[in-house]
CSV table of C-alpha atoms in Angstrom, one decimal:
chain,number,residue,atom,x,y,z
A,1,MET,CA,123.9,79.6,-0.4
A,2,THR,CA,125.6,77.2,-2.8
A,3,LEU,CA,129.1,78.1,-3.7
A,4,ARG,CA,130.4,77.6,-7.3
A,5,GLU,CA,133.8,76.4,-8.2
A,6,SER,CA,136.1,78.9,-9.8
A,7,PRO,CA,138.5,78.1,-12.6
A,8,CYS,CA,141.3,77.6,-10.1
A,9,GLY,CA,139.3,75.2,-8.0
A,10,CYS,CA,138.6,77.5,-5.1
A,11,SER,CA,135.2,78.4,-3.7
A,12,GLY,CA,133.7,81.4,-5.4
A,13,GLY,CA,130.4,83.0,-5.0
A,14,ALA,CA,129.0,86.4,-4.1
A,15,PRO,CA,131.6,88.9,-3.1
A,16,GLY,CA,132.0,88.8,0.6
A,17,ALA,CA,129.9,85.7,1.0
A,18,GLY,CA,132.8,83.5,2.0
A,19,PRO,CA,136.5,82.8,1.8
A,20,GLU,CA,137.8,82.4,-1.7
A,21,THR,CA,140.4,79.8,-0.8
A,22,THR,CA,141.1,76.2,-1.1
A,23,GLY,CA,140.1,75.9,2.6
A,24,ALA,CA,138.5,78.1,5.1
A,25,GLY,CA,140.2,79.5,8.2
A,26,PRO,CA,143.4,81.2,9.1
A,27,GLY,CA,145.5,78.3,8.0
A,28,ALA,CA,144.0,78.1,4.6
A,29,ARG,CA,146.2,78.0,1.5
A,30,PRO,CA,145.8,81.3,-0.5
A,31,CYS,CA,144.0,81.2,-3.7
A,32,THR,CA,146.3,81.5,-6.7
A,33,HIS,CA,143.7,82.6,-9.2
A,34,ARG,CA,144.7,86.0,-10.4
A,35,SER,CA,141.3,87.7,-10.3
A,36,HIS,CA,140.6,86.4,-6.8
A,37,ARG,CA,144.0,87.5,-5.5
A,38,SER,CA,143.4,91.0,-7.1
A,39,ARG,CA,140.1,91.3,-5.4
A,40,ALA,CA,141.6,90.1,-2.1
A,41,TRP,CA,144.2,92.9,-2.2
A,42,ALA,CA,141.5,95.4,-3.2
A,43,GLU,CA,139.5,94.4,-0.1
A,44,LEU,CA,142.6,94.5,2.1
A,45,LEU,CA,143.6,98.0,0.9
A,46,ARG,CA,140.0,99.2,0.7
A,47,LEU,CA,140.8,100.8,-2.7
A,48,PRO,CA,137.6,102.9,-3.1
A,49,ALA,CA,138.7,104.8,0.1
A,50,LEU,CA,141.7,106.2,-1.9
A,51,PHE,CA,139.4,108.7,-3.5
A,52,SER,CA,139.2,110.5,-0.2
A,53,VAL,CA,143.0,111.0,-0.1
A,54,PRO,CA,144.1,113.5,-2.8
A,55,GLY,CA,141.8,116.2,-1.4
A,56,ASP,CA,143.9,116.4,1.8
A,57,ALA,CA,147.0,117.7,0.0
A,58,LEU,CA,144.9,119.9,-2.3
A,59,ALA,CA,143.0,121.5,0.6
A,60,GLY,CA,146.3,122.1,2.4
A,61,THR,CA,147.8,123.8,-0.6
A,62,ALA,CA,144.7,125.9,-1.2
A,63,ALA,CA,144.7,127.0,2.4
A,64,THR,CA,148.1,128.6,1.9
A,65,GLY,CA,146.8,130.6,-1.1
A,66,SER,CA,149.1,128.7,-3.5
A,67,ALA,CA,148.4,126.8,-6.7
A,68,PRO,CA,149.2,123.1,-6.8
A,69,ASP,CA,152.5,122.2,-8.5
A,70,SER,CA,154.8,119.2,-8.9
A,71,ARG,CA,155.5,119.1,-5.2
A,72,THR,CA,151.8,118.9,-4.4
A,73,LEU,CA,151.7,115.8,-6.6
A,74,LEU,CA,154.5,114.3,-4.6
A,75,ALA,CA,152.6,115.0,-1.4
A,76,ILE,CA,149.5,113.3,-2.9
A,77,ALA,CA,151.5,110.3,-3.9
A,78,SER,CA,153.1,110.2,-0.4
A,79,SER,CA,149.6,110.4,1.2
A,80,LEU,CA,148.3,107.6,-0.9
A,81,CYS,CA,151.2,105.3,0.1
A,82,LEU,CA,150.9,106.1,3.8
A,83,TYR,CA,147.1,105.7,3.7
A,84,GLU,CA,147.4,102.2,2.1
A,85,ALA,CA,150.2,101.3,4.5
A,86,GLY,CA,147.7,102.0,7.3
A,87,MET,CA,145.1,99.8,5.7
A,88,ALA,CA,147.4,96.8,5.3
A,89,LEU,CA,148.8,97.2,8.8
A,90,ASN,CA,145.3,97.5,10.2
A,91,ASP,CA,144.2,94.1,9.0
A,92,TRP,CA,147.6,92.6,10.0
A,93,ALA,CA,147.2,93.9,13.6
A,94,ASP,CA,143.6,92.8,13.8
A,95,ARG,CA,143.9,89.4,12.1
A,96,ASP,CA,143.1,87.4,15.3
A,97,VAL,CA,140.0,89.6,16.0
A,98,ASP,CA,138.9,89.5,12.4
A,99,ALA,CA,139.1,85.7,12.5
A,100,VAL,CA,136.2,85.8,14.9
A,101,GLU,CA,134.3,89.0,13.9
A,102,ARG,CA,135.1,89.2,10.1
A,103,PRO,CA,136.2,85.7,8.9
A,104,HIS,CA,135.6,86.8,5.3
A,105,ARG,CA,138.4,89.4,5.4
A,106,PRO,CA,141.5,88.6,3.3
A,107,LEU,CA,143.8,87.6,6.1
A,108,PRO,CA,141.5,85.3,8.2
A,109,SER,CA,140.1,83.7,5.1
A,110,GLY,CA,143.6,82.8,3.9
A,111,ARG,CA,143.4,84.7,0.7
A,112,ILE,CA,146.4,86.9,1.7
A,113,ARG,CA,149.1,85.7,4.1
A,114,PRO,CA,149.8,87.9,7.2
A,115,VAL,CA,153.5,88.3,6.3
A,116,ALA,CA,152.5,89.7,2.8
A,117,ALA,CA,150.2,92.3,4.5
A,118,LEU,CA,153.0,93.3,6.9
A,119,THR,CA,155.5,93.5,4.1
A,120,ALA,CA,153.2,95.7,2.0
A,121,ALA,CA,152.7,98.0,5.0
A,122,CYS,CA,156.4,98.4,5.5
A,123,ALA,CA,157.1,99.0,1.8
A,124,LEU,CA,154.3,101.5,1.4
A,125,THR,CA,155.4,103.4,4.5
A,126,GLY,CA,159.0,103.6,3.1
A,127,ALA,CA,157.7,104.7,-0.3
A,128,GLY,CA,155.5,107.4,1.3
A,129,LEU,CA,158.4,108.8,3.3
A,130,ALA,CA,160.7,108.7,0.2
A,131,LEU,CA,158.1,110.6,-1.9
A,132,ALA,CA,157.7,113.2,0.9
A,133,ALA,CA,161.5,113.6,1.0
A,134,ARG,CA,161.5,114.3,-2.7
A,135,ALA,CA,159.1,117.2,-2.0
A,136,GLY,CA,161.5,118.7,0.5
A,137,ARG,CA,162.5,118.7,4.1
A,138,PRO,CA,159.3,120.5,5.3
A,139,ALA,CA,157.2,117.8,3.7
A,140,LEU,CA,159.3,115.0,5.3
A,141,ALA,CA,159.0,116.8,8.6
A,142,VAL,CA,155.2,116.3,8.4
A,143,ALA,CA,155.2,112.9,6.8
A,144,ALA,CA,157.4,111.3,9.5
A,145,PRO,CA,155.0,112.1,12.4
A,146,LEU,CA,152.1,111.2,10.1
A,147,ALA,CA,153.6,107.7,9.5
A,148,ALA,CA,154.3,107.3,13.2
A,149,THR,CA,150.7,108.2,14.0
A,150,VAL,CA,149.4,105.7,11.5
A,151,TRP,CA,151.5,102.9,13.0
A,152,ALA,CA,150.8,103.9,16.6
A,153,TYR,CA,147.1,103.8,15.8
A,154,ASP,CA,147.1,100.4,14.1
A,155,LEU,CA,149.4,98.7,16.6
A,156,GLY,CA,147.6,99.9,19.8
A,157,LEU,CA,145.9,103.2,20.0
A,158,LYS,CA,142.8,102.1,18.0
A,159,HIS,CA,141.6,100.1,21.0
A,160,THR,CA,142.0,102.9,23.4
A,161,PRO,CA,140.0,106.1,24.0
A,162,ALA,CA,142.8,107.9,22.2
A,163,GLY,CA,142.1,106.0,19.0
A,164,PRO,CA,139.7,108.5,17.3
A,165,VAL,CA,141.9,111.4,18.3
A,166,ALA,CA,144.9,109.7,16.7
A,167,MET,CA,142.9,109.1,13.5
A,168,GLY,CA,141.8,112.7,13.4
A,169,ALA,CA,145.4,113.8,13.9
A,170,ALA,CA,146.5,111.6,11.1
A,171,ARG,CA,144.0,113.2,8.7
A,172,GLY,CA,144.9,116.7,9.8
A,173,LEU,CA,148.6,115.9,9.3
A,174,ASP,CA,147.9,114.6,5.8
A,175,LEU,CA,146.3,118.0,4.9
A,176,LEU,CA,149.3,119.8,6.4
A,177,LEU,CA,151.6,117.6,4.2
A,178,GLY,CA,150.2,119.3,1.1
A,179,ALA,CA,150.8,122.8,2.6
A,180,ALA,CA,154.4,121.9,3.7
A,181,ALA,CA,155.3,120.3,0.4
A,182,THR,CA,154.0,123.2,-1.8
A,183,THR,CA,155.1,126.2,0.3
A,184,GLY,CA,157.3,124.8,3.1
A,185,ARG,CA,154.9,126.3,5.7
A,186,THR,CA,151.8,125.0,7.5
A,187,ARG,CA,150.5,127.8,9.7
A,188,LYS,CA,147.8,129.0,7.3
A,189,ALA,CA,146.6,125.5,6.8
A,190,LEU,CA,146.1,124.7,10.6
A,191,PRO,CA,142.4,125.8,10.7
A,192,SER,CA,141.5,123.6,7.7
A,193,ALA,CA,143.5,120.7,9.3
A,194,ALA,CA,141.5,121.1,12.5
A,195,LEU,CA,138.2,121.0,10.7
A,196,LEU,CA,139.1,117.9,8.7
A,197,GLY,CA,140.5,116.2,11.7
A,198,THR,CA,137.4,116.9,13.7
A,199,HIS,CA,135.3,115.2,11.0
A,200,THR,CA,137.5,112.2,11.0
A,201,LEU,CA,137.4,111.9,14.8
A,202,ALA,CA,133.6,111.8,14.7
A,203,VAL,CA,133.5,109.1,11.9
A,204,THR,CA,136.1,107.0,13.7
A,205,THR,CA,134.1,107.2,17.0
A,206,VAL,CA,131.1,105.8,15.1
A,207,SER,CA,133.2,103.1,13.5
A,208,ARG,CA,134.2,101.6,16.8
A,209,GLN,CA,130.7,100.0,17.1
A,210,GLU,CA,130.1,99.0,13.5
A,211,VAL,CA,130.6,95.3,14.2
A,212,GLN,CA,128.4,94.7,17.2
A,213,GLY,CA,126.3,97.9,17.2
A,214,GLY,CA,125.9,99.9,20.4
A,215,SER,CA,124.8,103.3,21.7
A,216,PRO,CA,123.0,105.9,19.6
A,217,LEU,CA,125.2,108.6,21.1
A,218,PRO,CA,128.2,108.3,18.7
A,219,PRO,CA,126.1,108.7,15.5
A,220,LEU,CA,124.1,111.5,17.1
A,221,ALA,CA,127.3,113.3,18.1
A,222,ALA,CA,128.6,112.8,14.6
A,223,LEU,CA,125.4,114.3,13.2
A,224,ALA,CA,125.9,117.3,15.5
A,225,THR,CA,129.5,117.6,14.5
A,226,THR,CA,128.6,117.6,10.8
A,227,ALA,CA,126.1,120.4,11.4
A,228,LEU,CA,128.7,122.5,13.3
A,229,LEU,CA,131.5,121.9,10.7
A,230,THR,CA,129.1,122.8,7.9
A,231,ARG,CA,128.4,126.1,9.6
A,232,LEU,CA,132.0,126.8,10.2
A,233,VAL,CA,133.2,126.0,6.7
A,234,THR,CA,130.4,128.0,5.0
A,235,ARG,CA,130.8,131.0,7.3
A,236,ARG,CA,133.7,132.0,5.2
A,237,ALA,CA,131.4,132.0,2.2
A,238,ASP,CA,129.3,134.6,3.9
A,239,ALA,CA,132.3,136.8,4.4
A,240,LEU,CA,133.4,136.4,0.8
A,241,SER,CA,130.0,137.4,-0.4
A,242,ARG,CA,129.9,140.5,1.8
A,243,GLY,CA,133.4,141.4,0.6
A,244,ALA,CA,132.4,141.1,-3.0
A,245,ARG,CA,129.3,143.2,-2.4
A,246,GLN,CA,131.2,145.9,-0.6
A,247,ALA,CA,133.8,146.0,-3.3
A,248,THR,CA,131.1,146.4,-6.0
A,249,ALA,CA,129.4,149.1,-3.9
A,250,THR,CA,132.5,151.1,-3.4
A,251,GLY,CA,133.7,150.8,-6.9
A,252,LEU,CA,137.1,149.3,-6.1
A,253,THR,CA,139.7,149.2,-8.8
A,254,GLY,CA,143.1,147.8,-9.2
A,255,PRO,CA,144.4,144.5,-7.7
A,256,ARG,CA,141.6,144.2,-5.1
A,257,ALA,CA,138.9,144.6,-7.8
A,258,ALA,CA,140.7,141.9,-9.8
A,259,ARG,CA,140.0,139.4,-7.1
A,260,ARG,CA,136.2,140.0,-7.1
A,261,PRO,CA,135.4,137.4,-9.7
A,262,GLY,CA,137.2,134.8,-7.6
A,263,GLN,CA,135.2,135.9,-4.5
A,264,ASP,CA,132.0,135.7,-6.5
A,265,TRP,CA,132.7,132.1,-7.5
A,266,ALA,CA,134.1,131.0,-4.2
A,267,ALA,CA,131.1,132.1,-2.1
A,268,PRO,CA,128.3,130.1,-3.9
A,269,LEU,CA,130.6,127.2,-4.5
A,270,THR,CA,131.5,126.9,-0.9
A,271,THR,CA,127.8,127.0,0.1
A,272,VAL,CA,126.9,124.3,-2.5
A,273,LEU,CA,129.8,122.0,-1.5
A,274,GLY,CA,129.1,122.5,2.2
A,275,ALA,CA,125.5,121.5,1.6
A,276,ALA,CA,126.7,118.4,-0.2
A,277,TYR,CA,128.9,117.5,2.7
A,278,ALA,CA,126.0,117.8,5.2
A,279,THR,CA,123.5,115.8,3.0
A,280,THR,CA,126.0,113.0,2.4
A,281,THR,CA,126.0,112.0,6.1
A,282,ALA,CA,122.6,113.3,7.4
A,283,ARG,CA,120.3,110.4,6.6
A,284,PRO,CA,122.8,107.6,7.5
A,285,TYR,CA,123.7,109.3,10.8
A,286,VAL,CA,119.9,109.7,11.6
A,287,HIS,CA,119.2,106.1,10.8
A,288,ALA,CA,122.2,104.9,12.9
A,289,THR,CA,121.0,107.1,15.8
A,290,LEU,CA,117.5,105.7,15.7
A,291,ASN,CA,118.7,102.1,15.3
A,292,PRO,CA,122.5,101.6,16.0
A,293,SER,CA,122.6,98.1,14.5
A,294,PRO,CA,125.7,96.9,12.8
A,295,PRO,CA,124.3,97.3,9.2
A,296,LEU,CA,123.1,100.8,9.8
A,297,THR,CA,126.2,101.8,11.7
A,298,GLN,CA,128.4,100.5,8.8
A,299,ARG,CA,126.4,102.6,6.4
A,300,ALA,CA,126.9,105.6,8.6
A,301,VAL,CA,130.7,105.0,8.7
A,302,GLY,CA,130.8,104.6,4.9
A,303,ALA,CA,128.9,107.8,4.4
A,304,GLY,CA,131.2,109.6,6.8
A,305,ILE,CA,134.2,108.4,4.8
A,306,ARG,CA,132.6,109.5,1.5
A,307,ALA,CA,131.7,112.9,3.1
A,308,THR,CA,135.4,113.6,3.5
A,309,ILE,CA,135.5,114.4,-0.2
A,310,PRO,CA,132.9,117.2,-0.3
A,311,LEU,CA,134.4,118.6,3.0
A,312,GLN,CA,137.8,118.8,1.3
A,313,ALA,CA,136.3,120.4,-1.7
A,314,THR,CA,134.5,122.9,0.6
A,315,LEU,CA,137.8,123.8,2.3
A,316,CYS,CA,139.4,124.4,-1.1
A,317,ALA,CA,136.5,126.6,-2.3
A,318,ARG,CA,136.5,128.8,0.8
A,319,SER,CA,140.3,129.4,0.2
A,320,ARG,CA,139.5,130.4,-3.4
A,321,GLY,CA,141.0,127.1,-4.8
A,322,THR,CA,138.1,126.8,-7.2
A,323,ALA,CA,139.8,124.5,-9.7
A,324,SER,CA,141.0,122.2,-6.9
A,325,ALA,CA,137.5,122.2,-5.3
A,326,LEU,CA,135.9,121.1,-8.6
A,327,LEU,CA,138.5,118.4,-9.1
A,328,ILE,CA,138.0,117.0,-5.6
A,329,ALA,CA,134.2,117.1,-6.0
A,330,ALA,CA,134.5,115.1,-9.2
A,331,LEU,CA,136.1,112.3,-7.1
A,332,ALA,CA,132.9,111.8,-5.0
A,333,PRO,CA,130.8,110.0,-7.6
A,334,LEU,CA,133.8,107.8,-8.6
A,335,GLY,CA,134.4,106.8,-4.9
A,336,ALA,CA,130.7,106.0,-4.5
A,337,ARG,CA,130.6,103.9,-7.6
A,338,PHE,CA,133.6,101.8,-6.7
A,339,ALA,CA,132.4,101.5,-3.0
A,340,LYS,CA,129.6,99.4,-4.3
A,341,LYS,CA,132.1,96.8,-5.4
A,342,VAL,CA,134.6,96.9,-2.5
A,343,SER,CA,133.6,98.1,0.9
A,344,VAL,CA,135.4,101.1,2.4
A,345,THR,CA,134.8,99.9,6.0
C-alpha cells in the first residue's frame, strides 16, 4: 500500500494501516497534526467503548428500585473517567508487547508518548475518585476499590489466570457504584453486578487470544455463558408476567394494582432486550469457536463488548427501570456506528 503525505508531512493512509508519525517505531517523533493526534487519542482511549459504561450505573440504580438523579450522573461521570484511565494505563503497561504484536497502536507507533498516556491515566483516576466523592462517601467507598482493581489488572493481573476475574469484578463494582451513589446501599444490586461481571469475565477470557488465536474453548464457553445469562435475566420477566396475570385475575386494587402497568411493560421489554443481548454475540462466538483465528476472535470480543449494552438494558427492564432500559438500548446503535471508525479492542 502506498502511503500518502498528510498536510503536516507525516505518513497518512488508511486508518490502522501504519504509524502516522514522522518515523516508525517506539522512538518516533509524535505527529503534531491536530486531526492525527485526535485520532491517536481516540484509539488509545477506545472511545466507542464508552457507550458501554453509562448503563452500569443506571442498572445499579434500577436494581435498588430508585430513579436516577444527580448523584447517578456523578456516578456515570466517575465511571467514564475510571474506564478511560484503565484504557490509557493498559496501553502504557503493554507498550513493549504492543511494539511487537500491535506496532500500529498509538504508543509503539510514536503518535502518543508513554509519559502522556501515564499522565492521562493518573489524571483520569483522580477525576473519577473526586466525582465519586461528590456523590457521597458510599460512592467513594465503591469507587476506591474499583480504581484499585483497574490499576491492579493493567499492571499485572491481566497476564495471570486472575485477569478475567479481576475484569469481571471491576465491571460489577462499576454497577454497584451507581447503586451506592444513588441510595447509599448496594445489597439489592449484588445479583445484577454478579450477572454483568460474569459476562465481562467470559468476554475477557476470549480476548486473551485475540492476537494469536488459540483454542475454541473460550468462545464456546462464552457462548454457553451468554445462553445461561440470557435465561437468568429473562426469568424475572416470566415472574413479572405471572404476577401481572394474577393481579388481573384477582381484581387487585390500590397500590398493588397501580404497579400492574409497570409489570406489563417490564416483562416483554425484558424478553426483547434479553434476546437482543443473546443475538449480538451468538454468531461471532460460533464463528470464533469453529475457527479461533485472530480476526474472528477479535470480532467475537468486539461483539461481547457491544453486548454489554443490551445486557445492562435488560437488567434495568427486569427491575422495572423502563426509561433507563430504553435509554441504554439507544446507545447500542451509536456504539456500533462509532466502532466502525475506531476499534474497541
